[in-house]
mmCIF file of C-alpha atoms in Angstrom:
data_model
loop_
_atom_site.group_PDB
_atom_site.id
_atom_site.type_symbol
_atom_site.label_atom_id
_atom_site.label_comp_id
_atom_site.label_asym_id
_atom_site.label_seq_id
_atom_site.Cartn_x
_atom_site.Cartn_y
_atom_site.Cartn_z
ATOM 1 C CA UNK A 1 44.163 -17.634 -1.085
ATOM 2 C CA UNK A 2 46.129 -18.164 2.126
ATOM 3 C CA UNK A 3 49.001 -15.944 1.169
ATOM 4 C CA UNK A 4 46.603 -13.061 0.966
ATOM 5 C CA UNK A 5 45.921 -11.145 4.279
ATOM 6 C CA UNK A 6 42.464 -12.328 5.388
ATOM 7 C CA UNK A 7 41.042 -8.802 5.784
ATOM 8 C CA UNK A 8 42.029 -8.229 2.104
ATOM 9 C CA UNK A 9 40.117 -11.447 1.058
ATOM 10 C CA UNK A 10 36.968 -10.310 3.079
ATOM 11 C CA UNK A 11 37.193 -6.667 1.595
ATOM 12 C CA UNK A 12 37.280 -8.197 -1.890
ATOM 13 C CA UNK A 13 34.423 -10.588 -1.148
ATOM 14 C CA UNK A 14 32.640 -7.356 -0.122
ATOM 15 C CA UNK A 15 33.341 -5.545 -3.359
ATOM 16 C CA UNK A 16 32.270 -8.700 -5.469
ATOM 17 C CA UNK A 17 28.742 -8.728 -3.720
ATOM 18 C CA UNK A 18 28.477 -4.862 -4.119
ATOM 19 C CA UNK A 19 29.014 -5.298 -7.801
ATOM 20 C CA UNK A 20 26.331 -8.046 -7.543
ATOM 21 C CA UNK A 21 23.965 -5.608 -5.950
ATOM 22 C CA UNK A 22 24.680 -2.896 -8.463
ATOM 23 C CA UNK A 23 24.048 -5.200 -11.194
ATOM 24 C CA UNK A 24 20.666 -6.452 -9.598
ATOM 25 C CA UNK A 25 19.539 -2.761 -9.335
ATOM 26 C CA UNK A 26 20.562 -1.973 -12.850
ATOM 27 C CA UNK A 27 18.602 -4.999 -14.244
ATOM 28 C CA UNK A 28 15.672 -4.592 -11.489
ATOM 29 C CA UNK A 29 16.049 -8.291 -10.404
ATOM 30 C CA UNK A 30 14.115 -7.948 -7.191
ATOM 31 C CA UNK A 31 15.261 -11.505 -5.706
ATOM 32 C CA UNK A 32 18.985 -10.640 -6.330
ATOM 33 C CA UNK A 33 18.553 -7.263 -4.926
ATOM 34 C CA UNK A 34 17.356 -8.871 -1.580
ATOM 35 C CA UNK A 35 20.047 -11.610 -1.769
ATOM 36 C CA UNK A 36 22.854 -9.350 -2.407
ATOM 37 C CA UNK A 37 21.811 -6.773 0.250
ATOM 38 C CA UNK A 38 21.521 -9.379 2.866
ATOM 39 C CA UNK A 39 25.014 -10.845 1.987
ATOM 40 C CA UNK A 40 26.473 -7.382 2.052
ATOM 41 C CA UNK A 41 25.120 -6.882 5.561
ATOM 42 C CA UNK A 42 26.262 -10.345 6.762
ATOM 43 C CA UNK A 43 29.926 -9.700 5.499
ATOM 44 C CA UNK A 44 30.076 -6.556 7.649
ATOM 45 C CA UNK A 45 28.856 -8.334 10.753
ATOM 46 C CA UNK A 46 32.532 -9.359 11.925
ATOM 47 C CA UNK A 47 33.537 -5.646 11.758
ATOM 48 C CA UNK A 48 30.551 -4.516 13.628
ATOM 49 C CA UNK A 49 30.929 -7.355 16.256
ATOM 50 C CA UNK A 50 34.848 -6.277 16.879
ATOM 51 C CA UNK A 51 33.722 -2.780 17.126
ATOM 52 C CA UNK A 52 30.402 -2.948 19.340
ATOM 53 C CA UNK A 53 30.738 -6.351 20.841
ATOM 54 C CA UNK A 54 34.555 -7.072 21.304
ATOM 55 C CA UNK A 55 34.222 -8.848 24.693
ATOM 56 C CA UNK A 56 31.018 -11.260 24.464
ATOM 57 C CA UNK A 57 29.892 -13.260 27.591
ATOM 58 C CA UNK A 58 32.190 -16.148 28.444
ATOM 59 C CA UNK A 59 29.219 -18.636 27.969
ATOM 60 C CA UNK A 60 28.858 -17.473 24.294
ATOM 61 C CA UNK A 61 32.599 -16.929 23.425
ATOM 62 C CA UNK A 62 33.030 -20.335 22.196
ATOM 63 C CA UNK A 63 29.975 -20.432 19.897
ATOM 64 C CA UNK A 64 30.990 -16.793 18.524
ATOM 65 C CA UNK A 65 34.639 -17.582 18.111
ATOM 66 C CA UNK A 66 34.515 -18.040 14.278
ATOM 67 C CA UNK A 67 33.050 -14.574 13.984
ATOM 68 C CA UNK A 68 36.213 -13.096 15.578
ATOM 69 C CA UNK A 69 38.368 -15.146 13.388
ATOM 70 C CA UNK A 70 39.446 -13.114 10.341
ATOM 71 C CA UNK A 71 40.566 -16.281 8.444
ATOM 72 C CA UNK A 72 37.482 -18.133 9.014
ATOM 73 C CA UNK A 73 35.441 -15.064 8.100
ATOM 74 C CA UNK A 74 37.707 -14.903 4.872
ATOM 75 C CA UNK A 75 36.551 -18.382 3.831
ATOM 76 C CA UNK A 76 32.956 -17.504 4.574
ATOM 77 C CA UNK A 77 33.468 -14.385 2.291
ATOM 78 C CA UNK A 78 34.683 -16.271 -0.606
ATOM 79 C CA UNK A 79 31.911 -18.636 -0.354
ATOM 80 C CA UNK A 80 29.170 -16.059 -0.300
ATOM 81 C CA UNK A 81 30.891 -13.831 -3.057
ATOM 82 C CA UNK A 82 31.077 -16.763 -5.326
ATOM 83 C CA UNK A 83 27.579 -18.012 -4.717
ATOM 84 C CA UNK A 84 26.000 -14.761 -5.311
ATOM 85 C CA UNK A 85 28.035 -14.360 -8.511
ATOM 86 C CA UNK A 86 26.940 -17.666 -9.802
ATOM 87 C CA UNK A 87 23.342 -16.772 -9.120
ATOM 88 C CA UNK A 88 23.994 -13.545 -11.358
ATOM 89 C CA UNK A 89 27.082 -12.829 -12.964
ATOM 90 C CA UNK A 90 28.082 -9.130 -12.255
ATOM 91 C CA UNK A 91 27.066 -6.784 -15.053
ATOM 92 C CA UNK A 92 25.232 -9.560 -16.966
ATOM 93 C CA UNK A 93 21.730 -11.301 -16.810
ATOM 94 C CA UNK A 94 23.433 -14.695 -16.736
ATOM 95 C CA UNK A 95 22.294 -16.947 -13.994
ATOM 96 C CA UNK A 96 24.525 -19.886 -13.956
ATOM 97 C CA UNK A 97 22.959 -21.364 -10.845
ATOM 98 C CA UNK A 98 19.504 -21.776 -11.989
ATOM 99 C CA UNK A 99 19.536 -21.458 -16.020
ATOM 100 C CA UNK A 100 22.725 -21.356 -17.994
ATOM 101 C CA UNK A 101 24.637 -24.022 -16.038
ATOM 102 C CA UNK A 102 22.765 -25.852 -13.507
ATOM 103 C CA UNK A 103 25.753 -27.702 -12.297
ATOM 104 C CA UNK A 104 27.061 -24.427 -10.758
ATOM 105 C CA UNK A 105 25.638 -25.315 -7.592
ATOM 106 C CA UNK A 106 28.471 -27.941 -7.125
ATOM 107 C CA UNK A 107 30.846 -25.121 -6.664
ATOM 108 C CA UNK A 108 28.529 -23.622 -3.993
ATOM 109 C CA UNK A 109 27.963 -26.867 -2.220
ATOM 110 C CA UNK A 110 31.803 -27.477 -2.154
ATOM 111 C CA UNK A 111 32.399 -24.054 -0.708
ATOM 112 C CA UNK A 112 29.582 -24.275 1.640
ATOM 113 C CA UNK A 113 30.921 -27.636 2.965
ATOM 114 C CA UNK A 114 34.255 -26.204 3.666
ATOM 115 C CA UNK A 115 32.646 -23.312 5.511
ATOM 116 C CA UNK A 116 30.166 -25.250 7.539
ATOM 117 C CA UNK A 117 32.746 -27.885 8.556
ATOM 118 C CA UNK A 118 35.279 -24.912 9.427
ATOM 119 C CA UNK A 119 32.747 -23.173 11.805
ATOM 120 C CA UNK A 120 31.516 -26.459 13.406
ATOM 121 C CA UNK A 121 34.978 -27.671 14.207
ATOM 122 C CA UNK A 122 36.196 -24.234 15.371
ATOM 123 C CA UNK A 123 33.223 -24.127 17.815
ATOM 124 C CA UNK A 124 33.930 -27.630 19.089
ATOM 125 C CA UNK A 125 37.462 -26.701 19.551
ATOM 126 C CA UNK A 126 36.743 -23.732 21.601
ATOM 127 C CA UNK A 127 34.163 -25.655 23.499
ATOM 128 C CA UNK A 128 36.908 -28.266 24.283
ATOM 129 C CA UNK A 129 39.743 -25.698 25.131
ATOM 130 C CA UNK A 130 37.097 -23.924 27.468
ATOM 131 C CA UNK A 131 36.468 -27.402 29.235
ATOM 132 C CA UNK A 132 32.792 -27.498 28.269
ATOM 133 C CA UNK A 133 33.689 -30.567 26.243
ATOM 134 C CA UNK A 134 36.433 -33.006 26.526
ATOM 135 C CA UNK A 135 37.311 -34.000 22.939
ATOM 136 C CA UNK A 136 40.381 -35.631 21.535
ATOM 137 C CA UNK A 137 41.281 -34.519 17.972
ATOM 138 C CA UNK A 138 39.843 -37.770 16.352
ATOM 139 C CA UNK A 139 36.461 -37.248 18.136
ATOM 140 C CA UNK A 140 36.255 -33.500 17.305
ATOM 141 C CA UNK A 141 36.868 -34.466 13.715
ATOM 142 C CA UNK A 142 34.205 -37.208 13.830
ATOM 143 C CA UNK A 143 31.623 -34.964 15.432
ATOM 144 C CA UNK A 144 32.107 -31.992 13.172
ATOM 145 C CA UNK A 145 31.749 -34.280 10.043
ATOM 146 C CA UNK A 146 28.554 -35.687 11.663
ATOM 147 C CA UNK A 147 27.317 -32.187 12.079
ATOM 148 C CA UNK A 148 28.104 -31.605 8.373
ATOM 149 C CA UNK A 149 26.389 -34.512 7.139
ATOM 150 C CA UNK A 150 23.240 -33.686 9.344
ATOM 151 C CA UNK A 151 23.017 -30.095 8.157
ATOM 152 C CA UNK A 152 23.531 -31.355 4.556
ATOM 153 C CA UNK A 153 20.849 -33.663 4.574
ATOM 154 C CA UNK A 154 18.563 -31.045 6.447
ATOM 155 C CA UNK A 155 19.310 -28.517 3.707
ATOM 156 C CA UNK A 156 18.270 -31.219 0.938
ATOM 157 C CA UNK A 157 15.076 -31.916 2.795
ATOM 158 C CA UNK A 158 14.190 -28.349 3.021
ATOM 159 C CA UNK A 159 15.089 -27.807 -0.632
ATOM 160 C CA UNK A 160 12.673 -30.940 -1.584
ATOM 161 C CA UNK A 161 9.942 -29.558 0.640
ATOM 162 C CA UNK A 162 10.294 -25.901 -1.220
ATOM 163 C CA UNK A 163 9.880 -27.545 -4.685
ATOM 164 C CA UNK A 164 6.030 -26.921 -4.482
ATOM 165 C CA UNK A 165 6.588 -23.361 -3.572
ATOM 166 C CA UNK A 166 9.604 -22.249 -5.759
ATOM 167 C CA UNK A 167 9.349 -23.423 -9.351
ATOM 168 C CA UNK A 168 13.102 -23.559 -10.233
ATOM 169 C CA UNK A 169 13.923 -25.753 -7.437
ATOM 170 C CA UNK A 170 13.565 -29.188 -8.761
ATOM 171 C CA UNK A 171 16.287 -31.825 -8.171
ATOM 172 C CA UNK A 172 16.610 -35.511 -8.914
ATOM 173 C CA UNK A 173 17.903 -37.767 -6.295
ATOM 174 C CA UNK A 174 21.093 -38.112 -8.052
ATOM 175 C CA UNK A 175 21.512 -34.441 -7.801
ATOM 176 C CA UNK A 176 20.752 -34.655 -4.149
ATOM 177 C CA UNK A 177 23.379 -37.203 -3.670
ATOM 178 C CA UNK A 178 25.843 -35.198 -5.611
ATOM 179 C CA UNK A 179 25.388 -32.200 -3.811
ATOM 180 C CA UNK A 180 26.024 -34.036 -0.477
ATOM 181 C CA UNK A 181 29.176 -35.503 -2.013
ATOM 182 C CA UNK A 182 30.315 -32.023 -2.809
ATOM 183 C CA UNK A 183 29.489 -30.939 0.743
ATOM 184 C CA UNK A 184 31.846 -33.774 1.983
ATOM 185 C CA UNK A 185 34.598 -33.002 -0.231
ATOM 186 C CA UNK A 186 34.308 -29.359 0.740
ATOM 187 C CA UNK A 187 34.721 -30.669 4.397
ATOM 188 C CA UNK A 188 37.590 -32.775 3.750
ATOM 189 C CA UNK A 189 39.334 -29.983 1.905
ATOM 190 C CA UNK A 190 38.921 -27.865 5.008
ATOM 191 C CA UNK A 191 40.211 -30.450 7.108
ATOM 192 C CA UNK A 192 43.242 -30.607 5.182
ATOM 193 C CA UNK A 193 43.813 -26.852 5.408
ATOM 194 C CA UNK A 194 43.491 -27.068 9.198
ATOM 195 C CA UNK A 195 45.554 -30.252 9.939
ATOM 196 C CA UNK A 196 48.304 -29.460 7.347
ATOM 197 C CA UNK A 197 48.251 -25.574 6.905
ATOM 198 C CA UNK A 198 46.895 -25.001 10.263
ATOM 199 C CA UNK A 199 44.465 -22.515 8.420
ATOM 200 C CA UNK A 200 42.207 -21.071 9.513
ATOM 201 C CA UNK A 201 43.081 -22.302 12.980
ATOM 202 C CA UNK A 202 44.975 -25.271 14.482
ATOM 203 C CA UNK A 203 43.417 -28.323 16.501
ATOM 204 C CA UNK A 204 45.807 -28.249 19.450
ATOM 205 C CA UNK A 205 44.089 -31.301 21.169
ATOM 206 C CA UNK A 206 45.468 -34.687 22.122
ATOM 207 C CA UNK A 207 45.230 -37.387 19.447
#
């Protein structure tokens, strides 16, 4: 993954999502048409930002930094492409996420945990480098994981509250715990990439 140029990874992700859109149109699956269309637009936001908003205001720069980091966006692209493909495997009617293999959400939670941690850590890093925060490396890692845990918990609460409105969302407490564990494992994997591989960025802070 890391040896491939980030722009190429992003383009491959876009192509996979486009195949998902074609599949959804062919089988007239309205929910997946909407999902893949929104995902495809989202994957082109980095290009649009670079072209039409190359110099964001200084106060917003730290928060928008992940958007301008092609490596971070490549990880996001992988997550989105895999997720939409699990919900509907291209050129089939197979829905691994909700029907054929309900454990497929483990993959999405793992990759989602990676992406959420990376984006959070990169924002905190830039806020610290810009002197808005004064974080050492250990505190950055601690706060980024606290944010990951908070967002993971929030997502599970939202899913639970949605059960009465969306029939196919019904997960046990064990499943909720497993999802949170996969989010954490994804975050830890991202931490390894950053500390050992310096991908998609390097934490250049004091210990």
